[in-house]
PDB file of C-alpha atoms in Angstrom:
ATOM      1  CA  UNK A 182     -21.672 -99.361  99.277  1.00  0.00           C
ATOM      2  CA  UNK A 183     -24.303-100.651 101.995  1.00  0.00           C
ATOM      3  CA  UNK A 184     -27.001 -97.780 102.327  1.00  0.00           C
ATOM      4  CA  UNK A 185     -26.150 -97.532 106.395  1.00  0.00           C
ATOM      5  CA  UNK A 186     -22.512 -96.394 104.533  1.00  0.00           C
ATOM      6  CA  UNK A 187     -24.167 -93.895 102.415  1.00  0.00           C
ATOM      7  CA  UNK A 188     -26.173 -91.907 105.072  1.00  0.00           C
ATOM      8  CA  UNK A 189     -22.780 -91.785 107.003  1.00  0.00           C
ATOM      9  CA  UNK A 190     -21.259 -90.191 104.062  1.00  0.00           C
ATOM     10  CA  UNK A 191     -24.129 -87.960 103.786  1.00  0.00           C
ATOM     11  CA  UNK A 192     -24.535 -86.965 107.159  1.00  0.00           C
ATOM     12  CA  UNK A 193     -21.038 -85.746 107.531  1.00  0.00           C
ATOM     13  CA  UNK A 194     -21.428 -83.367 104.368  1.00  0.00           C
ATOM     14  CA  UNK A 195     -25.141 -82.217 105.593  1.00  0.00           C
ATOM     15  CA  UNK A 196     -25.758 -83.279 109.101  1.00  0.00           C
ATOM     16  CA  UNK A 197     -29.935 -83.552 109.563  1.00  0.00           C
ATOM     17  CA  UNK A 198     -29.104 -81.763 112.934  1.00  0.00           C
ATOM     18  CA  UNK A 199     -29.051 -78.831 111.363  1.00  0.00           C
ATOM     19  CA  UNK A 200     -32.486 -78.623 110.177  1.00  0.00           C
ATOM     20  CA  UNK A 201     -35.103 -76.288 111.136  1.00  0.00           C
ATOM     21  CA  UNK A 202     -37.225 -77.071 114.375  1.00  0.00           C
ATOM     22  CA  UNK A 203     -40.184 -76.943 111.547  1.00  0.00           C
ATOM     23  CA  UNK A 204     -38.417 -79.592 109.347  1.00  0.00           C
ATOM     24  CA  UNK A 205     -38.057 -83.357 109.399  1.00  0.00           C
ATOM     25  CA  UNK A 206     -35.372 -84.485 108.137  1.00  0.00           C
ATOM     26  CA  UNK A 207     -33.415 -87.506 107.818  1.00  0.00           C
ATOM     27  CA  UNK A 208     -35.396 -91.284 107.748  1.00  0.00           C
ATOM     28  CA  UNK A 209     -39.068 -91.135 107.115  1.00  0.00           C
ATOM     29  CA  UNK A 210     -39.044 -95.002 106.992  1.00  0.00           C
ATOM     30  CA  UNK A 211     -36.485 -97.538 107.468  1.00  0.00           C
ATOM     31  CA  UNK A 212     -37.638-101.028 106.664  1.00  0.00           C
ATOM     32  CA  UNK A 213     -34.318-102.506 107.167  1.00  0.00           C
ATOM     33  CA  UNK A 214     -32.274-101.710 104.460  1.00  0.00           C
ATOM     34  CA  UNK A 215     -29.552-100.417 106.204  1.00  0.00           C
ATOM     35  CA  UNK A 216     -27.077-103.526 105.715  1.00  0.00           C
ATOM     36  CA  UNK A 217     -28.341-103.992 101.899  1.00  0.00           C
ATOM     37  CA  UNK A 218     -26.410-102.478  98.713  1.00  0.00           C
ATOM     38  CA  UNK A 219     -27.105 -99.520  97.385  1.00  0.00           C
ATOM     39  CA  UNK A 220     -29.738 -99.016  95.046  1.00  0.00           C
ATOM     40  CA  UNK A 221     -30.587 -95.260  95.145  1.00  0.00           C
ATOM     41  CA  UNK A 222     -33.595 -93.285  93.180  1.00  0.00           C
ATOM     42  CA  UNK A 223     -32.985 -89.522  94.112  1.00  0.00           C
ATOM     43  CA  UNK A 224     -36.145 -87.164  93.407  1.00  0.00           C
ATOM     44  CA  UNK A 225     -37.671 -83.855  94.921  1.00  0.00           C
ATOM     45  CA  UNK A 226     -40.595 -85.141  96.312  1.00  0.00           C
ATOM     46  CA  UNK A 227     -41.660 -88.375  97.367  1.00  0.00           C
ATOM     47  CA  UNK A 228     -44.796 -89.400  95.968  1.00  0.00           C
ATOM     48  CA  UNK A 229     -47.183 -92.559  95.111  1.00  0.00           C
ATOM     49  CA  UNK A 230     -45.018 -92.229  91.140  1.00  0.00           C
ATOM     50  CA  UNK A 231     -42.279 -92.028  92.287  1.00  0.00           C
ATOM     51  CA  UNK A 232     -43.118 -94.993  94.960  1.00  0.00           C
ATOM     52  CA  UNK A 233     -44.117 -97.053  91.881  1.00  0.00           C
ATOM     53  CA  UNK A 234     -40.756 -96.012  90.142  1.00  0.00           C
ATOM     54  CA  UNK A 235     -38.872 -96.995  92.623  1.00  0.00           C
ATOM     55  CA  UNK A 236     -40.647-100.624  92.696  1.00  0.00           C
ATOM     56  CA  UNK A 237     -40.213-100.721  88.960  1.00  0.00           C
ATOM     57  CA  UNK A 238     -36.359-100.312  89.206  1.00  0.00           C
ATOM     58  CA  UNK A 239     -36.073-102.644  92.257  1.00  0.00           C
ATOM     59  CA  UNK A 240     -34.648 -99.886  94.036  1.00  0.00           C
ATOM     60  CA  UNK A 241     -33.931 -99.920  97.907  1.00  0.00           C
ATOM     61  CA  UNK A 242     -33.541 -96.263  98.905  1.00  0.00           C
ATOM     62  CA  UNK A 243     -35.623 -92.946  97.676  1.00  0.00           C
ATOM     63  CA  UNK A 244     -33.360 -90.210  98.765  1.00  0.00           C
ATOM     64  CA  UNK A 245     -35.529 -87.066  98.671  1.00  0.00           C
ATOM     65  CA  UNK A 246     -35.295 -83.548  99.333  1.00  0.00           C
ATOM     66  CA  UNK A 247     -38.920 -82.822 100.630  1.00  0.00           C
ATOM     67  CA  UNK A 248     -39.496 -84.893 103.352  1.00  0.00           C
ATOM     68  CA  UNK A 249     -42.270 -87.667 103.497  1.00  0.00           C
ATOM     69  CA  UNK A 250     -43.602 -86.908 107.120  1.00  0.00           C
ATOM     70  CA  UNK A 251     -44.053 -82.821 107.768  1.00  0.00           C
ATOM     71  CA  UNK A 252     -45.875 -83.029 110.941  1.00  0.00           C
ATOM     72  CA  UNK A 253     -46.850 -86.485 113.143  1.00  0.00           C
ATOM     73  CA  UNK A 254     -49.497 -88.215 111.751  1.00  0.00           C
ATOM     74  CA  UNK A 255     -52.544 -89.279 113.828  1.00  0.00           C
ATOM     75  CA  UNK A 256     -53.479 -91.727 111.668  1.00  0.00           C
ATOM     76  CA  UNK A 257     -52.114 -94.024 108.752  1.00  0.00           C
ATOM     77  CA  UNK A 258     -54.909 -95.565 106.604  1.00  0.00           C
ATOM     78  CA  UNK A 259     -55.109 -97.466 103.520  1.00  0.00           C
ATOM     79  CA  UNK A 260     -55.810 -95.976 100.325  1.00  0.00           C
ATOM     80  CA  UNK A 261     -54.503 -92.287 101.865  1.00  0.00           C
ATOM     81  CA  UNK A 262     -50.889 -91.222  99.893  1.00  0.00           C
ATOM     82  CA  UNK A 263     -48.932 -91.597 103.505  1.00  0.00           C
ATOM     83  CA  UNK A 264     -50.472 -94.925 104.434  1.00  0.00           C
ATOM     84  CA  UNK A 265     -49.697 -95.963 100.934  1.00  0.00           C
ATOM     85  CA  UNK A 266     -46.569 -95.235 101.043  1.00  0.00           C
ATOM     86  CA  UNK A 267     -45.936 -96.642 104.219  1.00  0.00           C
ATOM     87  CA  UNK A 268     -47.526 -99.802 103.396  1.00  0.00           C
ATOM     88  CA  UNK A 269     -45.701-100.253  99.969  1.00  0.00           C
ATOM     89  CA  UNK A 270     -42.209 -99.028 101.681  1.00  0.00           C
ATOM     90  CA  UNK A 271     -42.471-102.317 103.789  1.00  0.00           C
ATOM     91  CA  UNK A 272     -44.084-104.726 101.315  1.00  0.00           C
ATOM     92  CA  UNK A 273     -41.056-103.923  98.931  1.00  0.00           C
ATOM     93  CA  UNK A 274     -38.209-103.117 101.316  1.00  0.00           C
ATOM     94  CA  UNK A 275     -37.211 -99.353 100.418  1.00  0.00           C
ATOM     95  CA  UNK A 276     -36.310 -96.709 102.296  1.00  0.00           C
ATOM     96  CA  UNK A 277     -37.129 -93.007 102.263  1.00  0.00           C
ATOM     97  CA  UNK A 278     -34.890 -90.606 102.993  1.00  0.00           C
ATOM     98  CA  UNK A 279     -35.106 -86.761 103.596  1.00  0.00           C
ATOM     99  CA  UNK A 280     -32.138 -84.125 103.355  1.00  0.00           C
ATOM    100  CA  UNK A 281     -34.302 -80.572 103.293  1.00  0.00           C
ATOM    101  CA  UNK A 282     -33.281 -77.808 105.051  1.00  0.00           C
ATOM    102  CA  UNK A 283     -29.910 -79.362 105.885  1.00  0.00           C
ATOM    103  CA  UNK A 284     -29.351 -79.773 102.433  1.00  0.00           C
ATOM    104  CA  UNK A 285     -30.245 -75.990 101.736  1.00  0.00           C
ATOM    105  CA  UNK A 286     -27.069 -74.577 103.568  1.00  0.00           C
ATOM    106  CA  UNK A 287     -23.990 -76.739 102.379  1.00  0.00           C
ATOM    107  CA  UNK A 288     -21.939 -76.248  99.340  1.00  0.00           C
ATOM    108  CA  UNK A 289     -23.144 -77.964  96.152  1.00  0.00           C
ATOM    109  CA  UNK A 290     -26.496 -78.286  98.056  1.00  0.00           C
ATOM    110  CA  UNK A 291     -30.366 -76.543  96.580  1.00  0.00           C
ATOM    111  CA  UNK A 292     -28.439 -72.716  96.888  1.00  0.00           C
ATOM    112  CA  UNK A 293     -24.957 -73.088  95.648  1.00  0.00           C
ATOM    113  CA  UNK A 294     -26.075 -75.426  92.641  1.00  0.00           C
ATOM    114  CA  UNK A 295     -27.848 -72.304  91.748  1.00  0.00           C
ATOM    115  CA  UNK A 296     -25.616 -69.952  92.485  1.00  0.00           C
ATOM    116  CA  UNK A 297     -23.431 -72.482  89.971  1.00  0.00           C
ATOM    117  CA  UNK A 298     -25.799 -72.146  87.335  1.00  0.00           C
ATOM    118  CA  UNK A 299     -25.751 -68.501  87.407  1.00  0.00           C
ATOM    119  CA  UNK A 300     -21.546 -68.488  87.198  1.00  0.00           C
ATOM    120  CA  UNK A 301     -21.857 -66.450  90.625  1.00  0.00           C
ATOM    121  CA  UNK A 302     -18.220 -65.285  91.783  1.00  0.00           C
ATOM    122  CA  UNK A 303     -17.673 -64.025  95.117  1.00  0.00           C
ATOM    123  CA  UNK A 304     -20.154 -65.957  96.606  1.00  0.00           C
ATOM    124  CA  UNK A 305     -21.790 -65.943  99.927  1.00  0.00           C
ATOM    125  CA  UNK A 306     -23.968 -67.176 102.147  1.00  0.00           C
ATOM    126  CA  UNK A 307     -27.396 -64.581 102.124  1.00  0.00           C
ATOM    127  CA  UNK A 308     -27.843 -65.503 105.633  1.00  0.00           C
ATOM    128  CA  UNK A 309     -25.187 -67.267 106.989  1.00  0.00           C
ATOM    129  CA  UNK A 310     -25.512 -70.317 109.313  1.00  0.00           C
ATOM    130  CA  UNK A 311     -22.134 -72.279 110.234  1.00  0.00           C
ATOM    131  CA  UNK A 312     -18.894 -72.876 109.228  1.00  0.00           C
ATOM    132  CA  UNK A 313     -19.367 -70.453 106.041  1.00  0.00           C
ATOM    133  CA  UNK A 314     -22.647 -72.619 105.433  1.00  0.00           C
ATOM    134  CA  UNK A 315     -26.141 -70.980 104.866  1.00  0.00           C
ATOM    135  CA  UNK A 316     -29.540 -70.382 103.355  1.00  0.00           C
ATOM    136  CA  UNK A 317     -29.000 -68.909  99.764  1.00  0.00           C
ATOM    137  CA  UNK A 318     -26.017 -67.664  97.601  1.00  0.00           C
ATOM    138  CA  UNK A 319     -25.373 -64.024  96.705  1.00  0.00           C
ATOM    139  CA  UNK A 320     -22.528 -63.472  94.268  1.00  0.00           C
ATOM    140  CA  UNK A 321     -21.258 -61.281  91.221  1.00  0.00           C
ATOM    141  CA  UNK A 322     -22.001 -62.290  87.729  1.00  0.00           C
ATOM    142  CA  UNK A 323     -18.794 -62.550  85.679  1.00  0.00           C
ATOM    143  CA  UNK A 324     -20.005 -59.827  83.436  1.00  0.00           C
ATOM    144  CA  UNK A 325     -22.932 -57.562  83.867  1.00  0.00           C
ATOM    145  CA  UNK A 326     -26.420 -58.747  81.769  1.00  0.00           C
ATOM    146  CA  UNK A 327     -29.039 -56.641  81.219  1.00  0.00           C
ATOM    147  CA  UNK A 328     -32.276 -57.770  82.632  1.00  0.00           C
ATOM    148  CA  UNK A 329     -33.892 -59.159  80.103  1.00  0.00           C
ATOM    149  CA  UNK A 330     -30.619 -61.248  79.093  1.00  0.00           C
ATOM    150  CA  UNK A 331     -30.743 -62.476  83.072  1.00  0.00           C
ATOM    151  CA  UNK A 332     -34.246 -63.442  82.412  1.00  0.00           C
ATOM    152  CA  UNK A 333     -33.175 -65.708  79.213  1.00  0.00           C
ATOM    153  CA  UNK A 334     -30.484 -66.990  80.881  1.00  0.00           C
ATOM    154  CA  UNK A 335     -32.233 -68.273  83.705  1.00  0.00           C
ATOM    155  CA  UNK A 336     -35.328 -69.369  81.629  1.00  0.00           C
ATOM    156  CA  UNK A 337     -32.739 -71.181  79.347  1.00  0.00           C
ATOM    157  CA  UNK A 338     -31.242 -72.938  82.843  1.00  0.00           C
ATOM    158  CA  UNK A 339     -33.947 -73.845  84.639  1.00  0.00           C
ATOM    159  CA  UNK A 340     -36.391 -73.983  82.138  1.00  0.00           C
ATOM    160  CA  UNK A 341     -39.143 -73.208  84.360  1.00  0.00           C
ATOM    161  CA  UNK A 342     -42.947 -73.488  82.973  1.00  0.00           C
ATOM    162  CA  UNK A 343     -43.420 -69.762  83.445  1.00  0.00           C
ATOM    163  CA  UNK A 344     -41.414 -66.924  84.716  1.00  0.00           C
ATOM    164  CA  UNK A 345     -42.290 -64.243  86.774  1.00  0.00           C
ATOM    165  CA  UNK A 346     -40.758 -61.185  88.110  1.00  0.00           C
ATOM    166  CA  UNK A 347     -40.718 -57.745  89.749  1.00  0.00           C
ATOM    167  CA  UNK A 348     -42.659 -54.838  87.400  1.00  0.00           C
ATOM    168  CA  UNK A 349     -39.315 -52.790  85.782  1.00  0.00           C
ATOM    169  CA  UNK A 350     -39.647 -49.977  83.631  1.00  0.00           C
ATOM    170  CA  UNK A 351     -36.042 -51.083  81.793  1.00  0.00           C
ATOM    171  CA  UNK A 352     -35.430 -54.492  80.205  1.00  0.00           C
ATOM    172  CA  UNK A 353     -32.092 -52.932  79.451  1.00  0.00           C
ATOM    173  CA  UNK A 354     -30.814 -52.303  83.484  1.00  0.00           C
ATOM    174  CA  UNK A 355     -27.308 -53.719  84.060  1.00  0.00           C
ATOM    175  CA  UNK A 356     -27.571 -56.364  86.748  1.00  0.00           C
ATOM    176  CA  UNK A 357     -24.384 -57.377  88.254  1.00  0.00           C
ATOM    177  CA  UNK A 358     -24.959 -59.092  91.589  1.00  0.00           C
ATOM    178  CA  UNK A 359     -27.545 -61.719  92.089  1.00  0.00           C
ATOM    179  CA  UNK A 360     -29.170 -63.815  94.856  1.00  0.00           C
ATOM    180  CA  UNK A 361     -30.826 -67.117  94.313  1.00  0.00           C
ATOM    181  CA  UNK A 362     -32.265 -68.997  97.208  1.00  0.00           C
ATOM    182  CA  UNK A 363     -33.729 -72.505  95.718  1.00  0.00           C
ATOM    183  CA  UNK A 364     -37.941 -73.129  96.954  1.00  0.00           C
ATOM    184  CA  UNK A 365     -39.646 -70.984  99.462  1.00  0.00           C
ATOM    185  CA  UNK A 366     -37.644 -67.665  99.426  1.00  0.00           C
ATOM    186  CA  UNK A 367     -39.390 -64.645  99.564  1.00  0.00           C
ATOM    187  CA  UNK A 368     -39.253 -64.799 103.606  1.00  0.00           C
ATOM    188  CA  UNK A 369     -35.817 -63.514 102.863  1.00  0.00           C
ATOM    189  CA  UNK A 370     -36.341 -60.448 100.740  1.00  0.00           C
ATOM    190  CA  UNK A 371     -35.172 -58.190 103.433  1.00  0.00           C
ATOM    191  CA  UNK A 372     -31.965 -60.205 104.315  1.00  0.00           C
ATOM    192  CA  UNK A 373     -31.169 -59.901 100.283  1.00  0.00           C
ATOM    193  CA  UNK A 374     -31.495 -56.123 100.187  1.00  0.00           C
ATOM    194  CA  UNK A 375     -28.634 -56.246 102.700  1.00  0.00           C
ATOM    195  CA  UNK A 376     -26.494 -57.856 100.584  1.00  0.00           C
ATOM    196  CA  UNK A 377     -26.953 -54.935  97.623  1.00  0.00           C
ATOM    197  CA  UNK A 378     -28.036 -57.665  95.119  1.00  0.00           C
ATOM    198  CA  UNK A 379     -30.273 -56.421  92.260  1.00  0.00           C
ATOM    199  CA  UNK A 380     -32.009 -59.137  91.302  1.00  0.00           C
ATOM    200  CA  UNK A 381     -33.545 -62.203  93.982  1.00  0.00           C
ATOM    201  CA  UNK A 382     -34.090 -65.616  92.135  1.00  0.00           C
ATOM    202  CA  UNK A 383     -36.034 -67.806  94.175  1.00  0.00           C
ATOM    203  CA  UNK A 384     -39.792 -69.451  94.104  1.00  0.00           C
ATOM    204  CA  UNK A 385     -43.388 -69.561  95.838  1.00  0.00           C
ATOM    205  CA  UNK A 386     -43.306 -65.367  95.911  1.00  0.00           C
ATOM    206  CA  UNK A 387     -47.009 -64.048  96.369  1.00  0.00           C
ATOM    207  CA  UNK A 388     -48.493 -60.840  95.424  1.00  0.00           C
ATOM    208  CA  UNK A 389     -47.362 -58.717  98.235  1.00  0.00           C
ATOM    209  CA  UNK A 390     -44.194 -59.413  97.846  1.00  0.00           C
ATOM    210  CA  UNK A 391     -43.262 -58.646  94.867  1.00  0.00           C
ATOM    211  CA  UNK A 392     -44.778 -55.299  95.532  1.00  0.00           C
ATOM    212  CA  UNK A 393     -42.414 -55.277  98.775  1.00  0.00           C
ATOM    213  CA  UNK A 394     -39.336 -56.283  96.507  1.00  0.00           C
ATOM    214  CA  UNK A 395     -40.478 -53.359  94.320  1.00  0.00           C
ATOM    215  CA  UNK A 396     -40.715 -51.148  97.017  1.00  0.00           C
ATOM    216  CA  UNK A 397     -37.081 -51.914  98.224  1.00  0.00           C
ATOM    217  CA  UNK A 398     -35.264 -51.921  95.072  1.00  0.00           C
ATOM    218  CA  UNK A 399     -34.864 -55.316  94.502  1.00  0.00           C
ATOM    219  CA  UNK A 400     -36.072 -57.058  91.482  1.00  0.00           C
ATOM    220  CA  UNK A 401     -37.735 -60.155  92.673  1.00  0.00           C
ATOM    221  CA  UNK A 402     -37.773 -63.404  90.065  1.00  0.00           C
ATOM    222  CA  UNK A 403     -39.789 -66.533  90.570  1.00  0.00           C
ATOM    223  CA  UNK A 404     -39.109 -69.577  88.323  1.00  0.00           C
ATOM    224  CA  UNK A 405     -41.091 -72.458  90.595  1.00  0.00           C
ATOM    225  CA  UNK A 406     -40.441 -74.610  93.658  1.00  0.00           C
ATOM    226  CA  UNK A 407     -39.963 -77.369  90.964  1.00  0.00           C
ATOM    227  CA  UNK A 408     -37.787 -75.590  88.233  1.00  0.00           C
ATOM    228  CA  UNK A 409     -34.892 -74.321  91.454  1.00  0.00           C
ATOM    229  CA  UNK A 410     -35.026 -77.087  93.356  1.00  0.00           C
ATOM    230  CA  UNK A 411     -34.723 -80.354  90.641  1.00  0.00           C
ATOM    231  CA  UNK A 412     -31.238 -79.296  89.704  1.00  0.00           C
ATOM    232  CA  UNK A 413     -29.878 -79.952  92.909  1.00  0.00           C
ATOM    233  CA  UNK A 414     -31.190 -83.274  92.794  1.00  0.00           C
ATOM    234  CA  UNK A 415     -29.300 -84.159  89.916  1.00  0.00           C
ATOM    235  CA  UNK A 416     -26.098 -83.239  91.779  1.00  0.00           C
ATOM    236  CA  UNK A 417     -27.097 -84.830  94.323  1.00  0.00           C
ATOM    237  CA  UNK A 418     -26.922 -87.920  91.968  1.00  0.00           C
ATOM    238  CA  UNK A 419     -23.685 -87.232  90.387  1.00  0.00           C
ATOM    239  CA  UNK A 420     -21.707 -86.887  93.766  1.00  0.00           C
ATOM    240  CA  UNK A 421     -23.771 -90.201  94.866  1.00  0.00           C
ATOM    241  CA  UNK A 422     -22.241 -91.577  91.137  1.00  0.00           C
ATOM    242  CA  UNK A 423     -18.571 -90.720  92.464  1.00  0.00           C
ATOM    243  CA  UNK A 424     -19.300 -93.157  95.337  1.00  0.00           C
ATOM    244  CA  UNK A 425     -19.264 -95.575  92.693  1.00  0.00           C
ATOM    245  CA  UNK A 426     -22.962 -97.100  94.192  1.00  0.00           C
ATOM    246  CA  UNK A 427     -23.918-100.171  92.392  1.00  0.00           C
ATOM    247  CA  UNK A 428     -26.989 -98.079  90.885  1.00  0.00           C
ATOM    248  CA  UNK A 429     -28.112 -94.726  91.592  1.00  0.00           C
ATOM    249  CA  UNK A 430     -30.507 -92.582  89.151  1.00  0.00           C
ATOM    250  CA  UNK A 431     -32.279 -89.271  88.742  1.00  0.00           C
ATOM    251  CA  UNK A 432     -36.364 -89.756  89.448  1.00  0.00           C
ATOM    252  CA  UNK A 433     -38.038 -89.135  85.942  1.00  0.00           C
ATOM    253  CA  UNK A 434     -41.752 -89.509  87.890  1.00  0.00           C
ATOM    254  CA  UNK A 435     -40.930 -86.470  89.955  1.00  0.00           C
ATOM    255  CA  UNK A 436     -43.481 -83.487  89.392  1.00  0.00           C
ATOM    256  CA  UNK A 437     -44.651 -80.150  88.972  1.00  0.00           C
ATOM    257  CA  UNK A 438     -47.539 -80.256  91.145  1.00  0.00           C
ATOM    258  CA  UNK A 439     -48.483 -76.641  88.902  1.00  0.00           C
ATOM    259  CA  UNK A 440     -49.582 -76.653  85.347  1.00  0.00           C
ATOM    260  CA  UNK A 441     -49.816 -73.814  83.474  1.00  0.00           C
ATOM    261  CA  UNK A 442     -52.106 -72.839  80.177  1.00  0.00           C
ATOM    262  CA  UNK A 443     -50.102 -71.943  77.028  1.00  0.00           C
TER     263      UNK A 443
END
């Protein structure tokens, strides 16, 4: 399949017009690849590694989630990560491609994978966008957990680096419905209390909001940017593997940008 080919595909399932006004998505940089074959390295976040990987593997195509280019640049110089990747792009003839928040609202995209994860049934958008699209997943669990079995399964899932979560007196509460919204999420802690969920899995949650989670009833679970996002990527590279592409593969340079102290 020629790469132009691919981005058709893609853009039909997740069409980069639907992205936030904030967002870039789509091409970050097109060198001309458009009429080559295939040759796709999907990862989270573009960076300098994975730039190298993709060099390494003769790759043509980074397919990313986080997009290269946030905000126009006013300048691209040499030894800074954007001109870098600029100038290597060109020298080595790949492209980078960005599906963000168009790739948050569709079925099997950052949310529903999740929500997947989780065996969510009943599942719906947590704010809905179009055509039964949206940002996040609320659903029921097929049979009630306690918390603290919640906890271990998503820590067993996701396998995030740390876990953190809303103070509860009871390890032991029955949780039954569930949210999970992949990244960023805790903008949307007052669109999940609508939804009656008990529990909010999502990332990037700061002090205060936990304590406003708390305060609304809602118990509030961060596992990471990194640890919700990555396994949508590897969908992402399974439904690109029932293209039958000549070669398409999971980045294994994509990172954590936290660490975190035994």
């Amino acid at each position: 399949m020629k790469i132009a080919d691919l981005i058709t595909w893609f853009e039909e399932w997740a069409n980069p017009a639907w992205c936030e006004s904030w967002d870039n998505c789509g091409w970050q940089i097109e060198p001309g690849v458009l009429e080559e074959e295939a040759r796709v390295l999907v990862c989270l976040t573009p960076t300098l590694a994975v730039m190298a990987e993709a060099i390494a593997l003769n790759a043509n195509l980074i397919f990313a989630h986080h997009p290269l280019i946030f905000n126009p640049p006013k300048s691209l110089r040499s030894g800074e990560p954007l001109g870098e990747m600029v100038k290597l792009a060109f020298t080595h003839n790949i492209g980078i491609y960005s599906a963000h928040t168009n790739f948050d609202q569709v079925n099997d995209g950052t949310a529903d994978v999740l929500a997947q994860m989780l065996h969510l049934q009943a599942v719906s958008p947590i704010v809905p966008t179009q055509s039964g699209l949206g940002y996040g997943r609320v659903g029921m669990l097929q049979a009630a957990l306690t918390l603290q079995e919640l906890l271990t399964t998503i820590q067993h899932q996701l396998n995030p680096p740390k876990l953190i979560f809303s103070p509860a007196a009871n390890l032991q509460q029955q949780i039954s419905r569930v949210a999970v919204l992949g990244g960023s999420g805790a903008g949307f802690i007052s669109a999940v209390v609508k939804t009656n969920a008990q529990a909010y899995l999502t990332a990037d949650c700061k002090f205060h909001q936990f304590q406003e989670s708390r305060d609304q009833g809602l118990i509030l679970i961060d596992a990471g940017h990194y640890a919700t996002e990555r396994p949508a990527c590897d969908r992402l590279v399974q439904k690109f593997q029932s293209l039958n592409l000549n070669w398409v593969q999971l980045s294994q340079e994509d990172e954590d940008f936290r660490q975190f102290l035994p």
